[in-house]
Each structure stands twice: as structure tokens, then as C-alpha cells.
Amino acid sequence: MSLKFRMRVLIVGAHYPERGGVQLYSTYLSREFIKMGHEVEVLSYSGSSSCFGEVVHQLRTPKVKLIRGTSFIINAGMWMKRKGRKFDLIIANYAKTAGAALGISSLKGIIVFHGTDIFMGRILKSIVRKSLSRGKTVSVSRYIAERVRSIFGVESTVIPGAVDRDEFLNIPERDVVRSEFGFSDEFLVLSAASLVPVKGVDLVVEVASKVDAQFAIAGDGPLRKFLEKKARKSGAKVRFLGNLDHKKLIPLMSASDVFLHMPRFEGYGLVIAEALAAGVPVVAANVGAIPEVLRRDGILVGSVEEAVQAIRELKENREKLNSFRGIARDRVLSRSWRDVAEEFLRIV
């Protein structure tokens, strides 16, 4: 299909356009397709909204977690059965929900695996497998592509995410940002993740209890009260900032001394790419696809103790700390969301 062909594109995914990795992937794909002259519609949860003029269809989704996902799968699948044939391209972001909905619709499309969506029960797996046999498969990392091959027996095109270069230009001065958030000049370690078990934020709190430094955690989720209690009991100097808009998170990354990411599983690690683009040294767990993102530009660790040691060394050795600051910025900024969109169009 010619890239000049004006297409009608449907992007299916939950919580559009909230700022998690999957949602960012959907949001910036929408923007780039619109910039390229394509018509974009989005099918998502109730409470979703338009960012760039795309038409957003909100489906009724109860707030009860398990019921919400199941209702979205069924409702999105039936919606696509009725209206999906008018689209030239359907992209289902996150196989466990959007991919299953595409399977119910019996339409062809592209299912994008992001990480934890490789884990699903027998019934969902059967539905998704049928959809995979009809359309195309994308994985956001080589690691996930290998897991998809092992679990589903299909090959994936690997299309990693990117960063929005404009968001990383003209970042305010470090002192200005720290003053805005109420942080002192003391060594500052930042983490940003949903407060759910797989993201390992409890491990971040453990690290904080063993390092004499300021720690900040951006993000929210069901574990917040538990983590706040854990931090208080351990004596860790941790501030929980809640969800931050990118316009605030990126300057805070740049104003931090270290970015710490300790998930138990990671399908890609877009937040690491963002931290590198912001110029902050990264210490991250050596799990999943993180080595594909971090490469030799940061410090990979295998335990809380190794993370503690790495941060202490960076704190005590400014020369070593500065050797990591900004080392991967140009590499990360060289990949754009336009590149991501064009890679999708090549496989249509």
C-alpha cells in the first residue's frame, strides 16, 4: 500500500490518552498519522478524550478492574463488528484487551504486544491466536518478540517506541525545577511508574531506605498507601508525587541526579528512554527488554543491594556521575514517533 494513500485508521486501546507507556504509544501514533494526512479514530475506555483532533469513541467501562477489562473486550469487539470495516488500518494496542477485542470482531488488523499482555488465560489466548492468524503482529522489543514466538508461534515485526524531541528541548534550569517541586540541592533520585506490583516500586522504597538521599516517586496506583506506609516505617526520605503530566515529569527528570527503575518485568521501558533523553543517569533492573533500551548508557543491576551500591558510587563520585549524564541523549532523540508511524505503514 502506498504511503501516499489517505487511510482511515482506527487505534484501539485502554485509557486513551493517559500517560503510561502503552497510552503514549497510542497517543503519538495518532498524532503522527494525522500529521501524515490520515484520518484517525480511537476506540477506548469511558473518560477518554481527543488530543489532536482525532475522533474518540468512548465505550462504557465500569471502574471495577476485572469487569472493566472484560467489558471493554466485549464492547469493543462488537463495536468493530458493526463499524470496523470502514477502516483501512486497525491497530490494537495491548493484546490482552484490544487484541482480544479485535479477535471477537473477526477483522484483520495489527496487534501490538507491549509486555505484560503476553500473560493471558486459555480463553483469551485462543481468541487472540485467531486474530494473529488473520493479521499482523508487532512487538515493542526483541525480548517480547521472542516471547510471542514462543507462546503463540507467530513472528513479530519489532517496532519500539520513541520520544518526542520537542518535549526535551528548552527544559527549565535545574534550580528552577527543584524549587517548583520543593526539593533541596541534596542528591535526588527519581522513579516514575504505576504503583502496581510488576513495576517494583516497593524495591525503590527499599533502596531509598538504605541510601542517604532524597527520593521522589511519580505515579499512582493501588499500592500507594502500602508504599507510603513502607517508606514511613523504613525511615526512607521518599516523596510520592502522584501522576505527573509530561510537561512536569520531563523537567524533573532533568533536574534529578539519578533515575531509578526497578520493575520485576519490562516489555520495553519507554520511561528509561525518556530519562536518557532528559540527560539523567539511569540505574535500572536488568530484566526483560531494559538492556535493549539502556545498552551501555547506564547501570544495570540485579538486586536492591546492587542498586544501592550503584547509587552510592554515583553520589560519591561526581566524575563518574557526570560521565553518564547526557551520554545517550543524541541516540535516543534520533528516533522519532514519525519513524514509528512509518514503520507501521511499511507492514500494512
Tab-separated table of C-alpha atoms in Angstrom:
chain	number	residue	atom	x	y	z
A	1	MET	CA	0.000	0.000	0.000
A	2	SER	CA	1.377	3.394	-0.986
A	3	LEU	CA	2.272	5.662	1.889
A	4	LYS	CA	0.509	8.452	-0.034
A	5	PHE	CA	-2.842	6.649	0.212
A	6	ARG	CA	-5.146	8.533	2.585
A	7	MET	CA	-6.261	5.968	5.100
A	8	ARG	CA	-8.905	5.735	7.764
A	9	VAL	CA	-7.089	4.440	10.839
A	10	LEU	CA	-8.649	3.009	13.993
A	11	ILE	CA	-6.477	2.773	17.102
A	12	VAL	CA	-7.898	0.571	19.856
A	13	GLY	CA	-6.568	0.779	23.408
A	14	ALA	CA	-7.422	1.467	27.033
A	15	HIS	CA	-7.252	4.750	28.958
A	16	TYR	CA	-6.500	6.989	25.957
A	17	PRO	CA	-4.571	9.316	26.323
A	18	GLU	CA	-3.290	8.704	29.883
A	19	ARG	CA	0.490	8.821	30.229
A	20	GLY	CA	1.510	5.192	30.627
A	21	GLY	CA	3.803	3.565	28.079
A	22	VAL	CA	1.010	1.845	26.145
A	23	GLN	CA	-1.087	5.006	26.121
A	24	LEU	CA	1.835	7.142	24.935
A	25	TYR	CA	2.378	4.683	22.099
A	26	SER	CA	-1.278	5.050	21.031
A	27	THR	CA	-1.356	8.818	21.501
A	28	TYR	CA	1.745	9.626	19.479
A	29	LEU	CA	0.805	7.164	16.734
A	30	SER	CA	-2.489	9.040	16.406
A	31	ARG	CA	-0.683	12.361	16.179
A	32	GLU	CA	1.774	11.206	13.540
A	33	PHE	CA	-0.888	9.579	11.350
A	34	ILE	CA	-2.881	12.818	11.493
A	35	LYS	CA	0.208	14.844	10.551
A	36	MET	CA	0.721	12.489	7.596
A	37	GLY	CA	-2.778	13.269	6.348
A	38	HIS	CA	-4.616	10.156	7.523
A	39	GLU	CA	-7.959	10.167	9.328
A	40	VAL	CA	-7.711	8.744	12.840
A	41	GLU	CA	-10.372	7.430	15.186
A	42	VAL	CA	-9.744	5.944	18.620
A	43	LEU	CA	-11.753	3.309	20.468
A	44	SER	CA	-11.119	3.421	24.204
A	45	TYR	CA	-12.479	3.451	27.755
A	46	SER	CA	-15.021	5.888	29.142
A	47	GLY	CA	-13.348	9.142	30.140
A	48	SER	CA	-11.014	9.163	27.138
A	49	SER	CA	-10.526	12.367	25.170
A	50	SER	CA	-9.130	13.777	21.931
A	51	CYS	CA	-5.697	15.424	21.775
A	52	PHE	CA	-5.033	16.257	18.119
A	53	GLY	CA	-8.462	16.342	16.505
A	54	GLU	CA	-8.861	12.569	16.324
A	55	VAL	CA	-12.375	11.235	16.864
A	56	VAL	CA	-12.502	9.338	20.177
A	57	HIS	CA	-15.229	6.758	20.779
A	58	GLN	CA	-15.744	6.096	24.492
A	59	LEU	CA	-17.110	2.726	25.474
A	60	ARG	CA	-18.859	2.234	28.787
A	61	THR	CA	-16.363	0.628	31.117
A	62	PRO	CA	-17.105	0.048	34.824
A	63	LYS	CA	-14.347	1.086	37.232
A	64	VAL	CA	-14.164	-2.380	38.771
A	65	LYS	CA	-10.823	-3.673	37.465
A	66	LEU	CA	-11.585	-7.171	36.137
A	67	ILE	CA	-15.069	-6.256	34.937
A	68	ARG	CA	-13.721	-3.141	33.215
A	69	GLY	CA	-11.261	-5.041	31.033
A	70	THR	CA	-13.746	-7.776	30.156
A	71	SER	CA	-16.480	-5.280	29.283
A	72	PHE	CA	-14.066	-3.369	27.055
A	73	ILE	CA	-13.068	-6.540	25.190
A	74	ILE	CA	-16.694	-7.454	24.514
A	75	ASN	CA	-17.965	-3.951	23.744
A	76	ALA	CA	-15.000	-3.011	21.558
A	77	GLY	CA	-15.264	-6.315	19.694
A	78	MET	CA	-18.953	-5.785	18.976
A	79	TRP	CA	-18.359	-2.133	18.026
A	80	MET	CA	-15.761	-3.207	15.466
A	81	LYS	CA	-18.078	-5.908	14.134
A	82	ARG	CA	-20.614	-3.194	13.329
A	83	LYS	CA	-18.353	-0.354	12.214
A	84	GLY	CA	-14.839	-1.664	11.744
A	85	ARG	CA	-14.990	-2.436	8.034
A	86	LYS	CA	-14.849	1.253	7.121
A	87	PHE	CA	-11.231	1.426	8.330
A	88	ASP	CA	-8.206	0.720	6.149
A	89	LEU	CA	-5.999	0.003	9.162
A	90	ILE	CA	-6.820	-1.167	12.686
A	91	ILE	CA	-4.100	-1.113	15.343
A	92	ALA	CA	-4.902	-2.927	18.589
A	93	ASN	CA	-2.531	-1.721	21.297
A	94	TYR	CA	-2.118	-4.298	24.078
A	95	ALA	CA	-3.022	-7.823	23.041
A	96	LYS	CA	-4.778	-8.831	26.256
A	97	THR	CA	-7.575	-6.278	25.803
A	98	ALA	CA	-7.525	-4.510	22.429
A	99	GLY	CA	-6.117	-7.604	20.695
A	100	ALA	CA	-8.822	-9.820	22.167
A	101	ALA	CA	-11.446	-7.293	21.054
A	102	LEU	CA	-10.042	-7.453	17.527
A	103	GLY	CA	-10.318	-11.238	17.730
A	104	ILE	CA	-14.019	-11.021	18.634
A	105	SER	CA	-14.625	-8.670	15.689
A	106	SER	CA	-13.211	-11.207	13.175
A	107	LEU	CA	-11.482	-8.319	11.370
A	108	LYS	CA	-7.895	-8.092	10.215
A	109	GLY	CA	-5.563	-5.686	11.942
A	110	ILE	CA	-2.254	-5.257	13.692
A	111	ILE	CA	-1.947	-6.476	17.267
A	112	VAL	CA	0.806	-4.778	19.266
A	113	PHE	CA	2.324	-6.659	22.213
A	114	HIS	CA	3.734	-4.330	24.871
A	115	GLY	CA	4.846	-6.630	27.680
A	116	THR	CA	2.520	-7.996	30.357
A	117	ASP	CA	-0.080	-8.701	27.665
A	118	ILE	CA	1.838	-11.886	26.807
A	119	PHE	CA	0.362	-13.317	30.013
A	120	MET	CA	-3.248	-14.368	29.482
A	121	GLY	CA	-5.620	-17.203	30.255
A	122	ARG	CA	-6.565	-20.035	27.933
A	123	ILE	CA	-9.775	-18.457	26.595
A	124	LEU	CA	-8.197	-15.070	25.832
A	125	LYS	CA	-5.192	-16.774	24.295
A	126	SER	CA	-7.476	-18.719	21.943
A	127	ILE	CA	-9.281	-15.530	20.854
A	128	VAL	CA	-6.052	-13.605	20.321
A	129	ARG	CA	-4.434	-16.507	18.456
A	130	LYS	CA	-7.244	-16.448	15.856
A	131	SER	CA	-6.758	-12.721	15.363
A	132	LEU	CA	-2.998	-13.182	14.967
A	133	SER	CA	-3.613	-15.706	12.189
A	134	ARG	CA	-5.652	-13.143	10.230
A	135	GLY	CA	-3.487	-10.043	10.556
A	136	LYS	CA	-0.057	-8.758	11.504
A	137	THR	CA	1.840	-8.844	14.786
A	138	VAL	CA	4.075	-6.150	16.266
A	139	SER	CA	6.199	-6.354	19.412
A	140	VAL	CA	7.786	-3.325	21.033
A	141	SER	CA	11.084	-5.126	21.709
A	142	ARG	CA	13.111	-8.119	20.584
A	143	TYR	CA	12.576	-9.624	24.022
A	144	ILE	CA	8.792	-9.526	23.642
A	145	ALA	CA	9.009	-10.757	20.041
A	146	GLU	CA	10.844	-13.847	21.272
A	147	ARG	CA	8.218	-14.444	23.962
A	148	VAL	CA	5.385	-14.023	21.438
A	149	ARG	CA	7.071	-16.527	19.135
A	150	SER	CA	7.398	-18.997	21.993
A	151	ILE	CA	3.842	-18.588	23.293
A	152	PHE	CA	1.820	-18.002	20.123
A	153	GLY	CA	4.045	-19.436	17.396
A	154	VAL	CA	3.991	-16.257	15.279
A	155	GLU	CA	6.688	-13.863	14.119
A	156	SER	CA	6.539	-10.197	15.084
A	157	THR	CA	7.809	-7.046	13.491
A	158	VAL	CA	9.727	-5.211	16.223
A	159	ILE	CA	8.685	-1.546	16.427
A	160	PRO	CA	9.982	0.104	19.613
A	161	GLY	CA	8.582	3.358	20.900
A	162	ALA	CA	10.290	6.737	20.690
A	163	VAL	CA	10.440	10.085	22.449
A	164	ASP	CA	9.009	13.404	21.368
A	165	ARG	CA	12.107	15.502	20.700
A	166	ASP	CA	10.313	18.820	21.213
A	167	GLU	CA	9.451	17.860	24.797
A	168	PHE	CA	13.157	17.598	25.632
A	169	LEU	CA	14.224	20.980	24.281
A	170	ASN	CA	14.283	24.179	26.308
A	171	ILE	CA	13.934	22.409	29.656
A	172	PRO	CA	13.978	24.908	32.576
A	173	GLU	CA	17.087	25.210	34.723
A	174	ARG	CA	17.639	22.564	37.399
A	175	ASP	CA	17.348	25.036	40.312
A	176	VAL	CA	14.073	26.416	38.962
A	177	VAL	CA	12.551	22.950	38.655
A	178	ARG	CA	13.710	21.831	42.091
A	179	SER	CA	12.350	24.988	43.661
A	180	GLU	CA	8.979	24.441	41.978
A	181	PHE	CA	8.740	20.933	43.470
A	182	GLY	CA	10.213	21.912	46.826
A	183	PHE	CA	13.386	19.812	46.558
A	184	SER	CA	16.697	20.975	48.016
A	185	ASP	CA	20.147	20.780	46.400
A	186	GLU	CA	20.670	17.409	48.103
A	187	PHE	CA	21.240	14.344	45.876
A	188	LEU	CA	17.893	13.475	44.242
A	189	VAL	CA	16.833	10.076	42.906
A	190	LEU	CA	13.667	9.956	40.814
A	191	SER	CA	11.485	6.996	39.858
A	192	ALA	CA	8.351	7.056	37.684
A	193	ALA	CA	5.996	4.107	37.386
A	194	SER	CA	2.489	2.892	38.073
A	195	LEU	CA	2.196	1.763	41.670
A	196	VAL	CA	1.452	-1.877	40.876
A	197	PRO	CA	3.456	-4.996	41.848
A	198	VAL	CA	5.090	-5.624	38.475
A	199	LYS	CA	6.682	-2.158	38.449
A	200	GLY	CA	8.726	-2.927	41.575
A	201	VAL	CA	8.232	0.420	43.268
A	202	ASP	CA	8.472	-1.397	46.618
A	203	LEU	CA	12.067	-2.161	45.629
A	204	VAL	CA	12.642	1.549	45.011
A	205	VAL	CA	11.465	2.217	48.585
A	206	GLU	CA	13.887	-0.441	49.861
A	207	VAL	CA	16.733	1.267	48.024
A	208	ALA	CA	15.649	4.614	49.470
A	209	SER	CA	15.786	3.184	52.996
A	210	LYS	CA	19.487	2.363	52.510
A	211	VAL	CA	20.735	5.490	50.712
A	212	ASP	CA	21.106	8.921	52.297
A	213	ALA	CA	19.416	10.969	49.580
A	214	GLN	CA	16.117	12.496	48.527
A	215	PHE	CA	13.842	10.112	46.622
A	216	ALA	CA	10.787	11.037	44.584
A	217	ILE	CA	8.282	8.664	43.002
A	218	ALA	CA	5.977	9.901	40.241
A	219	GLY	CA	2.966	7.732	39.537
A	220	ASP	CA	-0.121	6.384	41.203
A	221	GLY	CA	-1.940	3.113	41.665
A	222	PRO	CA	-3.472	0.628	44.114
A	223	LEU	CA	-0.238	0.156	46.099
A	224	ARG	CA	0.187	3.809	47.036
A	225	LYS	CA	-0.978	3.576	50.668
A	226	PHE	CA	1.056	0.418	51.212
A	227	LEU	CA	4.179	2.031	49.756
A	228	GLU	CA	3.747	5.226	51.747
A	229	LYS	CA	3.450	3.161	54.933
A	230	LYS	CA	6.511	1.115	53.963
A	231	ALA	CA	8.505	4.299	53.384
A	232	ARG	CA	7.466	5.776	56.742
A	233	LYS	CA	8.350	2.591	58.661
A	234	SER	CA	11.761	2.317	56.981
A	235	GLY	CA	12.659	5.963	57.528
A	236	ALA	CA	13.269	6.485	53.806
A	237	LYS	CA	13.130	10.066	52.550
A	238	VAL	CA	10.573	9.464	49.816
A	239	ARG	CA	8.011	11.844	48.370
A	240	PHE	CA	5.104	10.402	46.405
A	241	LEU	CA	4.181	12.913	43.717
A	242	GLY	CA	1.195	11.164	42.112
A	243	ASN	CA	0.718	11.208	38.363
A	244	LEU	CA	2.632	13.991	36.636
A	245	ASP	CA	1.957	15.432	33.217
A	246	HIS	CA	4.903	15.103	30.818
A	247	LYS	CA	5.395	18.862	30.923
A	248	LYS	CA	6.310	18.464	34.597
A	249	LEU	CA	7.854	14.990	34.625
A	250	ILE	CA	10.485	15.645	31.960
A	251	PRO	CA	11.960	18.767	33.652
A	252	LEU	CA	12.002	16.862	36.954
A	253	MET	CA	13.915	14.044	35.267
A	254	SER	CA	16.452	16.544	34.005
A	255	ALA	CA	16.774	18.139	37.456
A	256	SER	CA	17.391	14.779	39.179
A	257	ASP	CA	20.791	13.233	39.834
A	258	VAL	CA	19.748	9.645	39.052
A	259	PHE	CA	16.704	7.974	37.541
A	260	LEU	CA	15.955	4.605	39.177
A	261	HIS	CA	13.740	1.939	37.555
A	262	MET	CA	13.295	-1.413	39.327
A	263	PRO	CA	10.484	-3.392	37.637
A	264	ARG	CA	10.135	-7.139	38.019
A	265	PHE	CA	9.213	-7.410	34.322
A	266	GLU	CA	9.546	-4.906	31.493
A	267	GLY	CA	8.422	-5.274	27.898
A	268	TYR	CA	10.307	-2.215	26.696
A	269	GLY	CA	10.897	0.607	29.188
A	270	LEU	CA	9.828	3.814	27.439
A	271	VAL	CA	10.343	5.756	30.663
A	272	ILE	CA	14.046	4.821	30.518
A	273	ALA	CA	14.308	6.250	27.010
A	274	GLU	CA	12.680	9.433	28.297
A	275	ALA	CA	15.121	9.663	31.206
A	276	LEU	CA	18.061	9.217	28.840
A	277	ALA	CA	16.621	11.904	26.557
A	278	ALA	CA	16.384	14.199	29.588
A	279	GLY	CA	20.097	13.613	30.201
A	280	VAL	CA	19.805	11.961	33.611
A	281	PRO	CA	21.993	8.944	34.545
A	282	VAL	CA	19.922	5.752	34.776
A	283	VAL	CA	20.162	2.818	37.170
A	284	ALA	CA	17.746	0.046	36.167
A	285	ALA	CA	16.939	-3.585	36.852
A	286	ASN	CA	18.429	-5.997	34.338
A	287	VAL	CA	15.094	-7.559	33.352
A	288	GLY	CA	13.101	-8.061	30.163
A	289	ALA	CA	13.857	-5.612	27.383
A	290	ILE	CA	15.592	-2.994	29.536
A	291	PRO	CA	19.083	-3.861	28.166
A	292	GLU	CA	17.740	-3.076	24.663
A	293	VAL	CA	16.902	0.463	25.782
A	294	LEU	CA	19.687	1.187	28.246
A	295	ARG	CA	22.517	-0.609	26.404
A	296	ARG	CA	25.826	0.681	27.828
A	297	ASP	CA	24.444	4.114	28.606
A	298	GLY	CA	23.584	3.414	32.234
A	299	ILE	CA	23.969	0.892	35.032
A	300	LEU	CA	22.089	-2.425	35.008
A	301	VAL	CA	21.567	-4.061	38.400
A	302	GLY	CA	20.364	-7.462	39.540
A	303	SER	CA	19.176	-6.690	43.067
A	304	VAL	CA	18.312	-4.000	45.594
A	305	GLU	CA	21.827	-4.296	47.023
A	306	GLU	CA	23.411	-3.675	43.610
A	307	ALA	CA	21.139	-0.662	43.064
A	308	VAL	CA	22.124	0.732	46.478
A	309	GLN	CA	25.808	0.286	45.665
A	310	ALA	CA	25.444	1.889	42.220
A	311	ILE	CA	23.650	4.954	43.573
A	312	ARG	CA	26.119	5.369	46.439
A	313	GLU	CA	29.023	5.260	43.968
A	314	LEU	CA	27.396	7.840	41.719
A	315	LYS	CA	26.661	10.054	44.705
A	316	GLU	CA	30.230	9.880	45.999
A	317	ASN	CA	31.943	10.105	42.610
A	318	ARG	CA	30.775	13.183	40.714
A	319	GLU	CA	33.146	12.443	37.847
A	320	LYS	CA	31.517	9.057	37.302
A	321	LEU	CA	28.058	10.592	37.692
A	322	ASN	CA	28.783	13.247	35.082
A	323	SER	CA	30.188	10.631	32.689
A	324	PHE	CA	26.679	9.161	32.446
A	325	ARG	CA	24.798	12.462	32.237
A	326	GLY	CA	23.574	13.043	28.693
A	327	ILE	CA	25.611	10.154	27.282
A	328	ALA	CA	22.668	8.651	25.355
A	329	ARG	CA	20.684	11.797	24.672
A	330	ASP	CA	21.513	12.089	20.968
A	331	ARG	CA	20.982	8.371	20.378
A	332	VAL	CA	17.541	8.377	21.979
A	333	LEU	CA	16.428	11.630	20.380
A	334	SER	CA	17.381	10.339	16.930
A	335	ARG	CA	14.315	8.043	16.905
A	336	SER	CA	11.012	9.873	16.473
A	337	TRP	CA	7.346	8.937	16.616
A	338	ARG	CA	7.238	9.675	12.878
A	339	ASP	CA	9.709	6.802	12.475
A	340	VAL	CA	7.348	4.583	14.465
A	341	ALA	CA	4.326	5.527	12.337
A	342	GLU	CA	6.228	4.970	9.089
A	343	GLU	CA	7.349	1.534	10.277
A	344	PHE	CA	3.703	0.591	10.815
A	345	LEU	CA	2.771	1.743	7.325
A	346	ARG	CA	5.513	-0.416	5.819
A	347	ILE	CA	3.887	-3.589	7.096
A	348	VAL	CA	0.302	-2.764	6.061
